[in-house]
Amino acid sequence: MMPYSSLSDIQSRLNSGKSTAVEVAQLYLDRIAAYNDELNAFVHIDAADVLAQAQASDAHRAEHGARALEGLPIAIKDIFCTSNGPTRCCSNILDDFHAPYDAHVISQLKAAGAVLVGKTNMDEFAMGSSTETSAFGVCRNPWDTDRIPGGSSGGSAAAVAAALTPAALGTDTGGSIRQPAALTGITGLKPTYGRVSRRGIIAFASSLDQAGPMTRNVKDAAMITAVIAGHDAGDATSVSDAPAIDWLAACDAQDMKGLKIGKPSEYFVDGMDAEVRESVEAALKQCQDLGAEIIDISLPHTKYAVAAYYVIAPSEASANLSRYDSVRFGHRCDDPEDLLDMYTRSRDEGFGAEVKRRILTGAFTLSSGYYDAYYLKAQKVRTLIQQDFIQAFEQVDVIATPTSPIPAFKLGEKTDDPLTMYLSDIFTIAVNLAGLPGLSQPCGFANNLPVGLQWIGPAWREDTILSAAAAYEHATDWSTKTPAGFNGNGDAS
Ligand code: GLN
């Protein structure tokens, strides 16, 4: 079997008896053993546990037939609580934490027969765009190991891009599925807010966080989302009457006849990488050839999205992270003098610099006297951004933009300058503020580094963006390109 196989390819092999789940699991475990030191994509692997899951899956298939993801390996970002192995959110504050239960989405994956491969590297508490704030060391981009894989789901992205796993789960609060997918040449889907339960996903910014798949192609993303989506009474923000869609049928689209694609002027601006822009413009031209109509639109409040996000997300984070008090779980400092000393020293030792910056910013923007000027104002801006999209979707079916203004940057290039780092999220953040579904898929190369095309849909219309992305994927070969250093085809043209 080829390591650079899609989930659906592997599923066919398993169904026809050409491979067993144990053989598939062993292939990826061997690749992790060979390449993880170089990439640092996984922060926890328990080979015996992976093989035991695969064995159980083969037994289930033999006795009861195959479930939706029977025997398919899926890696899990370290932000998801899993009853197997540690859950640390790549933070020292959770250095010895073992979750007592599975996140809802993990239970769904297990019930569908998936084999959970291990925990992937990420920015600490998902705060970052480069996977450099991880307490377990930086993760590297398989296309150029001197560069970052994006973030915060950089470990999941690097693992899929180098075929250490055929698929992974990520989370996206301001772009953390789509941006690393773009920078590593894979596909990533952030579902509509409320589509997927957040129970058991360590909270960063609760009104923005959403889980989704990172995969080799569009159909694989649909296969996973079909399993993890759905109402969960254990999460008040999981929507009970979300419109049902046919996830897999949406991926059968082979053309774009009659599709109205909005091209927002605010996402094609001076200052972005010229080759990124060219690749995305060329992709839109191709969509036109496939029958789509490209319509120039404006999302006028886009310029305020980064500022609003970097008030709202830290505000929610400062509240969410107050639970790490070292009393019931998590890191505790040695020999505390008293309660206050225990809180302050444990938190000081446990959190990294970026997390502290967010907590301090959030505590400030929520404080009395500043609340109206910052938090309330940012919420009003959020409403304006939502309205921009509502108006745009009166005119068009779907919106297409670059996912990131630049390709993968060098390790260390932006670590001393948080503002430049925050600006790398400029094209992904508004989607979270508006709660909309977004998908990134590969559409070319800039300086031999992958470029991502972002599709944004109206709320609950993941089927529209999956169809557009599937038709584009069908007509091009970008999603078949794989990096040279890891037995890939090394074709960046
Ligand atoms: N890069 C953004 C941030 O640092 C988004 C992170 C995310 O989506 N988790 O907040």
XYZ file of C-alpha atoms and ligand atoms in Angstrom:
503
model
C 0.000 0.000 0.000
C 1.168 3.554 -0.774
C 1.552 5.756 2.315
C 0.211 8.783 0.392
C -3.237 7.190 0.129
C -6.525 8.875 0.856
C -8.923 7.540 3.456
C -11.250 6.409 0.696
C -8.397 4.492 -1.027
C -7.546 2.787 2.259
C -11.213 2.049 2.858
C -11.443 0.295 -0.536
C -8.361 -1.800 0.260
C -9.783 -2.797 3.619
C -13.197 -3.595 2.123
C -11.691 -5.771 -0.608
C -9.470 -7.591 1.885
C -6.203 -6.395 0.243
C -5.031 -5.005 3.598
C -6.010 -5.375 7.230
C -6.390 -2.523 9.694
C -3.368 -3.894 11.558
C -1.215 -3.704 8.390
C -2.382 -0.165 7.703
C -1.699 0.913 11.302
C 1.766 -0.692 11.161
C 2.632 1.148 7.952
C 1.909 4.529 9.548
C 3.577 3.571 12.841
C 6.719 2.720 10.834
C 6.598 6.088 9.093
C 6.137 7.888 12.408
C 9.158 6.008 13.773
C 11.181 7.005 10.703
C 10.197 10.662 10.369
C 8.725 12.070 13.550
C 12.098 13.075 15.028
C 12.621 15.352 12.051
C 9.128 16.887 12.053
C 7.971 16.697 15.692
C 4.406 16.318 14.423
C 3.370 13.836 17.129
C 3.847 14.540 20.836
C 2.411 11.219 22.010
C 2.381 7.797 20.356
C 1.548 4.477 21.991
C 2.214 1.877 19.282
C 0.785 -1.010 21.326
C -2.467 0.889 21.868
C -2.724 1.769 18.154
C -2.205 -1.871 17.128
C -4.739 -3.051 19.725
C -7.349 -0.658 18.278
C -6.554 -1.887 14.763
C -6.878 -5.517 15.866
C -10.243 -4.773 17.473
C -11.339 -3.098 14.247
C -10.375 -6.132 12.134
C -12.325 -8.320 14.568
C -15.348 -6.019 14.385
C -15.261 -6.095 10.572
C -15.108 -9.892 10.543
C -17.973 -10.305 13.004
C -20.325 -7.416 12.304
C -19.168 -5.751 9.066
C -17.522 -2.368 8.549
C -18.620 0.887 10.154
C -18.208 4.325 8.494
C -14.494 4.726 9.311
C -13.630 1.084 10.033
C -9.882 0.625 10.504
C -8.979 4.095 9.213
C -6.125 5.827 11.076
C -6.831 9.358 12.314
C -4.385 11.469 14.349
C -5.757 13.725 17.081
C -4.643 17.243 18.012
C -3.523 17.342 21.655
C -6.470 19.666 22.458
C -9.038 16.805 22.397
C -9.614 14.922 25.642
C -8.929 11.242 25.060
C -9.246 8.536 27.670
C -6.223 6.833 26.060
C -2.909 8.568 26.774
C -2.224 12.097 28.014
C -4.099 15.267 26.945
C -1.827 18.256 27.456
C -2.797 20.927 24.941
C 0.982 21.177 24.477
C 1.231 23.147 27.737
C 3.366 22.543 30.812
C 0.362 23.397 32.969
C -1.199 20.076 31.904
C 2.078 18.152 32.156
C 0.584 15.129 33.908
C -3.047 15.397 32.814
C -4.933 12.302 31.690
C -8.512 13.097 30.721
C -11.079 10.954 32.521
C -13.291 10.799 29.411
C -13.330 11.088 25.613
C -14.412 14.293 23.895
C -17.749 13.831 22.101
C -16.046 13.796 18.696
C -13.565 11.169 19.904
C -16.452 8.927 21.025
C -18.021 9.433 17.585
C -14.781 8.456 15.807
C -14.381 5.367 18.008
C -18.003 4.344 17.460
C -17.363 4.597 13.694
C -14.397 2.211 13.953
C -11.551 4.727 13.434
C -8.098 3.924 14.820
C -6.750 6.876 16.823
C -3.079 7.170 15.946
C -1.757 9.530 18.638
C -1.689 13.142 19.773
C -0.326 15.841 17.491
C 1.725 18.942 18.218
C 0.060 22.363 18.406
C 0.572 25.874 19.675
C 0.053 25.951 23.439
C -3.714 26.110 24.063
C -4.091 26.645 20.272
C -2.772 30.190 20.551
C -0.562 30.794 17.560
C -0.173 30.480 13.814
C 3.081 28.537 13.575
C 3.175 25.729 16.203
C 6.170 27.489 17.749
C 4.506 28.153 21.125
C 4.185 24.401 21.886
C 5.716 23.340 25.203
C 7.035 20.270 23.340
C 9.127 22.118 20.800
C 8.465 23.474 17.323
C 6.926 21.386 14.557
C 8.412 21.546 11.058
C 6.884 21.814 7.582
C 7.542 18.701 5.449
C 7.919 20.903 2.330
C 10.865 22.723 3.923
C 11.910 21.730 7.420
C 13.394 25.195 8.084
C 9.850 26.513 7.908
C 6.784 26.419 10.117
C 3.795 24.198 9.216
C 1.313 26.911 10.255
C -0.725 26.705 13.390
C -2.171 26.067 15.717
C -2.963 22.586 14.305
C 0.548 22.385 12.791
C 1.267 18.864 14.052
C -1.909 17.498 12.452
C -1.055 19.318 9.202
C 2.578 18.163 9.066
C 1.558 14.585 9.922
C -0.948 14.430 7.032
C 1.342 16.291 4.593
C 4.197 13.800 5.196
C 1.813 10.813 5.293
C 2.545 9.874 8.887
C -1.240 9.466 9.016
C -3.813 9.700 6.222
C -5.979 12.135 8.197
C -6.112 14.134 11.419
C -8.465 16.142 13.575
C -7.789 19.826 14.247
C -9.589 22.779 15.777
C -10.132 26.212 14.298
C -10.740 29.317 16.435
C -9.283 31.887 14.038
C -7.902 29.728 11.232
C -6.070 26.887 12.946
C -7.362 24.174 10.599
C -7.384 26.143 7.345
C -4.082 28.065 7.638
C -1.856 25.045 8.463
C -3.721 23.024 5.789
C -2.870 25.761 3.283
C 0.783 25.984 4.330
C 1.340 22.216 4.075
C -0.653 21.524 0.890
C -3.549 19.557 2.357
C -7.324 20.017 2.769
C -8.930 21.329 5.972
C -12.563 22.019 6.829
C -13.922 24.216 9.613
C -17.621 23.411 9.951
C -20.332 25.945 10.823
C -20.180 26.966 14.494
C -22.537 24.633 16.373
C -22.306 21.789 13.816
C -19.790 19.806 15.896
C -19.867 19.370 19.670
C -17.150 21.147 21.669
C -17.566 18.887 24.713
C -14.191 17.569 25.751
C -12.263 19.949 23.517
C -10.088 22.123 25.738
C -11.659 25.573 25.449
C -9.707 28.510 24.020
C -12.417 30.974 22.867
C -15.762 29.246 23.299
C -17.767 31.371 20.855
C -15.262 30.677 18.061
C -13.809 27.170 18.615
C -14.871 24.437 16.197
C -13.356 21.025 15.371
C -12.830 19.643 11.892
C -10.828 17.305 9.645
C -7.436 17.732 7.953
C -7.059 15.329 5.040
C -5.464 14.520 1.679
C -8.598 15.411 -0.283
C -12.109 16.843 -0.133
C -14.045 13.576 0.125
C -11.967 12.442 3.103
C -12.836 15.694 4.877
C -16.526 14.992 4.235
C -16.225 11.388 5.463
C -14.851 12.518 8.832
C -17.204 15.469 9.259
C -20.202 13.237 8.562
C -19.159 11.195 11.600
C -18.269 13.985 14.048
C -21.161 16.350 13.203
C -24.449 16.187 15.064
C -26.232 17.398 18.141
C -24.783 16.643 21.567
C -26.966 17.482 24.547
C -23.744 17.836 26.553
C -22.728 21.014 24.690
C -25.204 23.902 24.914
C -23.702 25.472 21.769
C -24.167 22.355 19.666
C -27.218 23.081 17.523
C -30.095 20.608 17.775
C -31.905 21.468 14.549
C -28.928 22.028 12.241
C -30.003 21.446 8.630
C -28.879 17.958 7.572
C -26.762 17.700 4.439
C -25.536 14.766 2.379
C -21.810 15.051 3.103
C -20.601 12.425 0.649
C -22.959 13.233 -2.226
C -21.756 16.860 -2.051
C -18.306 15.612 -3.121
C -19.534 14.077 -6.385
C -19.647 17.474 -8.105
C -17.480 17.610 -11.230
C -18.369 21.031 -12.544
C -19.516 24.422 -11.282
C -22.292 25.169 -13.762
C -24.364 28.076 -12.508
C -22.330 28.534 -9.305
C -21.955 32.172 -8.316
C -18.563 32.724 -6.665
C -17.962 35.984 -4.806
C -14.458 37.445 -5.026
C -14.061 39.976 -2.190
C -11.774 42.900 -3.045
C -10.568 43.057 0.586
C -8.894 39.644 0.228
C -6.784 40.536 -2.806
C -4.620 43.355 -1.519
C -1.186 44.921 -1.869
C 1.257 43.415 0.547
C 0.229 39.842 -0.013
C 2.682 37.485 -1.708
C 2.522 37.947 -5.494
C 2.736 34.226 -6.274
C -0.017 33.442 -3.737
C -2.220 35.969 -5.463
C -1.393 34.584 -8.926
C -2.193 31.015 -7.843
C -5.559 32.000 -6.398
C -6.432 34.168 -9.424
C -5.535 31.225 -11.674
C -7.741 28.946 -9.563
C -10.674 31.342 -10.019
C -10.064 31.376 -13.758
C -10.243 27.585 -13.696
C -13.538 27.770 -11.783
C -14.856 29.981 -14.566
C -13.838 27.324 -17.097
C -15.795 24.829 -14.985
C -18.922 26.929 -15.440
C -18.852 29.270 -12.455
C -19.558 32.967 -12.581
C -17.050 35.142 -10.692
C -18.681 38.180 -9.087
C -16.691 41.005 -7.514
C -18.013 41.682 -4.022
C -17.027 43.727 -0.976
C -16.878 42.716 2.678
C -16.221 46.249 3.923
C -15.617 45.499 7.609
C -12.880 42.932 6.918
C -10.218 45.445 7.947
C -11.472 45.352 11.547
C -11.578 41.548 11.823
C -8.073 40.972 13.222
C -8.503 43.720 15.836
C -11.941 42.467 16.913
C -10.711 38.866 17.100
C -7.683 39.801 19.193
C -10.027 41.385 21.746
C -12.756 38.705 21.753
C -10.518 35.593 21.662
C -8.205 36.708 24.513
C -11.215 37.851 26.581
C -12.794 34.411 26.360
C -9.403 32.756 26.853
C -8.700 34.674 30.045
C -11.989 33.399 31.483
C -11.529 29.817 30.205
C -7.959 29.527 31.441
C -8.814 30.669 34.963
C -9.703 27.018 35.691
C -6.003 26.090 35.724
C -5.500 26.846 39.392
C -3.396 23.721 40.132
C -5.902 22.641 42.799
C -7.747 19.758 41.145
C -5.412 18.937 38.259
C -2.456 20.279 36.345
C 0.999 21.486 37.265
C 1.636 22.561 40.870
C 4.786 24.436 41.956
C 7.074 22.955 44.622
C 6.626 23.989 48.288
C 4.022 26.760 47.986
C 4.101 29.176 50.913
C 0.360 29.774 50.884
C -2.648 29.557 48.547
C -1.861 32.736 46.628
C 1.755 31.675 46.160
C 0.536 28.310 44.854
C -1.795 29.912 42.298
C 0.645 32.496 41.048
C 3.785 30.382 40.932
C 2.028 27.348 39.405
C 0.476 29.485 36.676
C 3.705 31.371 36.099
C 5.637 28.112 35.695
C 2.916 26.339 33.703
C 1.942 28.873 31.021
C 4.183 30.015 28.180
C 4.707 33.631 27.093
C 2.004 33.768 24.386
C -0.652 32.275 26.675
C 0.254 34.794 29.385
C -0.005 37.615 26.835
C -3.532 36.469 25.912
C -4.643 36.100 29.545
C -3.332 39.561 30.416
C -4.897 41.140 27.319
C -8.217 39.427 27.982
C -8.285 40.341 31.662
C -7.640 43.950 30.647
C -10.302 44.109 27.914
C -12.899 42.604 30.276
C -12.034 44.800 33.251
C -14.513 47.362 34.492
C -13.779 50.716 32.888
C -12.385 49.106 29.717
C -15.142 46.559 29.002
C -17.284 48.976 26.960
C -14.386 50.428 25.041
C -12.891 47.081 24.042
C -15.013 43.980 24.547
C -18.398 45.525 23.810
C -17.024 47.447 20.854
C -15.424 44.302 19.442
C -18.759 42.468 19.735
C -20.446 45.250 17.754
C -17.761 44.973 15.075
C -18.387 41.240 15.033
C -22.047 41.893 14.197
C -21.028 44.182 11.324
C -18.723 41.478 9.965
C -21.547 38.925 10.180
C -23.838 41.326 8.298
C -21.249 41.792 5.536
C -21.420 38.056 4.867
C -25.217 37.898 5.061
C -25.430 40.643 2.438
C -22.805 38.980 0.243
C -24.668 35.676 0.304
C -27.757 37.407 -1.066
C -25.691 37.859 -4.227
C -23.435 34.778 -4.395
C -23.510 31.074 -3.419
C -19.985 30.873 -2.102
C -16.941 33.106 -1.556
C -13.392 32.269 -2.675
C -10.232 33.856 -1.223
C -6.618 32.998 -0.489
C -6.368 31.156 2.867
C -3.167 32.911 3.915
C -1.538 36.034 2.449
C 1.876 34.360 2.514
C 3.289 30.837 2.200
C 5.036 29.092 5.119
C 7.578 31.388 6.790
C 10.894 30.483 8.409
C 11.043 29.170 11.970
C 11.688 32.060 14.347
C 10.879 34.699 11.720
C 7.871 36.151 13.558
C 8.283 34.917 17.124
C 9.544 38.272 18.442
C 6.760 40.237 16.815
C 3.286 39.121 17.931
C 1.513 41.684 15.746
C 3.048 40.370 12.509
C 2.211 36.853 13.680
C -1.426 37.885 14.312
C -1.623 39.401 10.817
C -0.997 36.002 9.231
C -4.588 35.122 10.249
C -6.024 38.065 8.328
C -7.977 35.951 5.760
C -9.290 33.264 8.107
C -10.485 35.122 11.213
C -13.666 36.774 9.861
C -15.099 33.304 9.104
C -14.899 32.379 12.804
C -16.329 35.721 13.919
C -19.303 35.087 11.606
C -19.595 31.388 12.582
C -19.459 30.256 8.941
C -18.047 27.091 7.349
C -14.680 27.431 5.599
C -12.470 25.036 3.673
C -8.883 25.317 2.469
C -7.556 23.192 -0.382
C -4.242 23.257 -2.265
C -4.226 25.410 -5.440
C -0.579 25.895 -6.388
C 2.866 26.845 -5.155
C 4.662 30.059 -4.281
C 8.428 29.780 -4.057
C 7.975 25.958 -4.095
C 5.713 26.161 -1.034
C 2.022 25.176 -1.055
C -0.714 27.795 -1.493
C -4.262 27.372 -0.186
C -7.570 28.376 -1.761
C -10.263 29.182 0.825
C -13.972 28.567 0.257
C -16.451 30.299 2.573
C -20.109 29.272 2.602
C -23.324 30.502 4.204
C -24.084 28.964 7.620
C -24.941 25.239 7.386
C -23.975 25.036 3.697
C -20.864 22.912 4.027
C -22.303 21.010 1.052
C -21.881 24.065 -1.188
C -18.217 24.522 -0.316
C -17.514 20.781 -0.494
C -19.045 20.662 -3.991
C -17.056 23.655 -5.219
C -13.848 22.245 -3.713
C -14.537 18.748 -5.102
C -15.125 20.093 -8.615
C -11.898 22.124 -8.449
C -9.966 19.152 -7.097
C -11.357 16.930 -9.858
C -10.134 19.355 -12.530
C -6.628 19.893 -11.111
C -3.877 17.790 -9.554
C -2.687 20.013 -6.699
C -3.937 17.695 -3.977
C -1.782 14.863 -5.385
C 1.492 16.788 -4.846
C 3.563 15.527 -1.953
C 6.839 16.694 -0.389
C 10.130 15.229 -1.616
C 11.832 14.386 1.663
C 9.310 11.830 2.864
C 9.023 9.515 -0.170
C 6.565 11.922 -1.723
C 6.645 12.827 -5.421
C 8.477 16.097 -4.669
C 6.577 17.811 -7.470
C 6.022 21.476 -6.636
C 4.910 22.697 -10.034
N -3.742 32.086 15.035
C -4.930 32.421 15.747
C -4.608 32.709 17.188
O -3.487 32.684 17.510
C -5.947 31.330 15.593
C -5.660 30.151 16.429
C -6.714 29.096 16.328
O -7.509 29.065 15.389
N -6.737 28.242 17.320
O -5.454 32.942 17.989
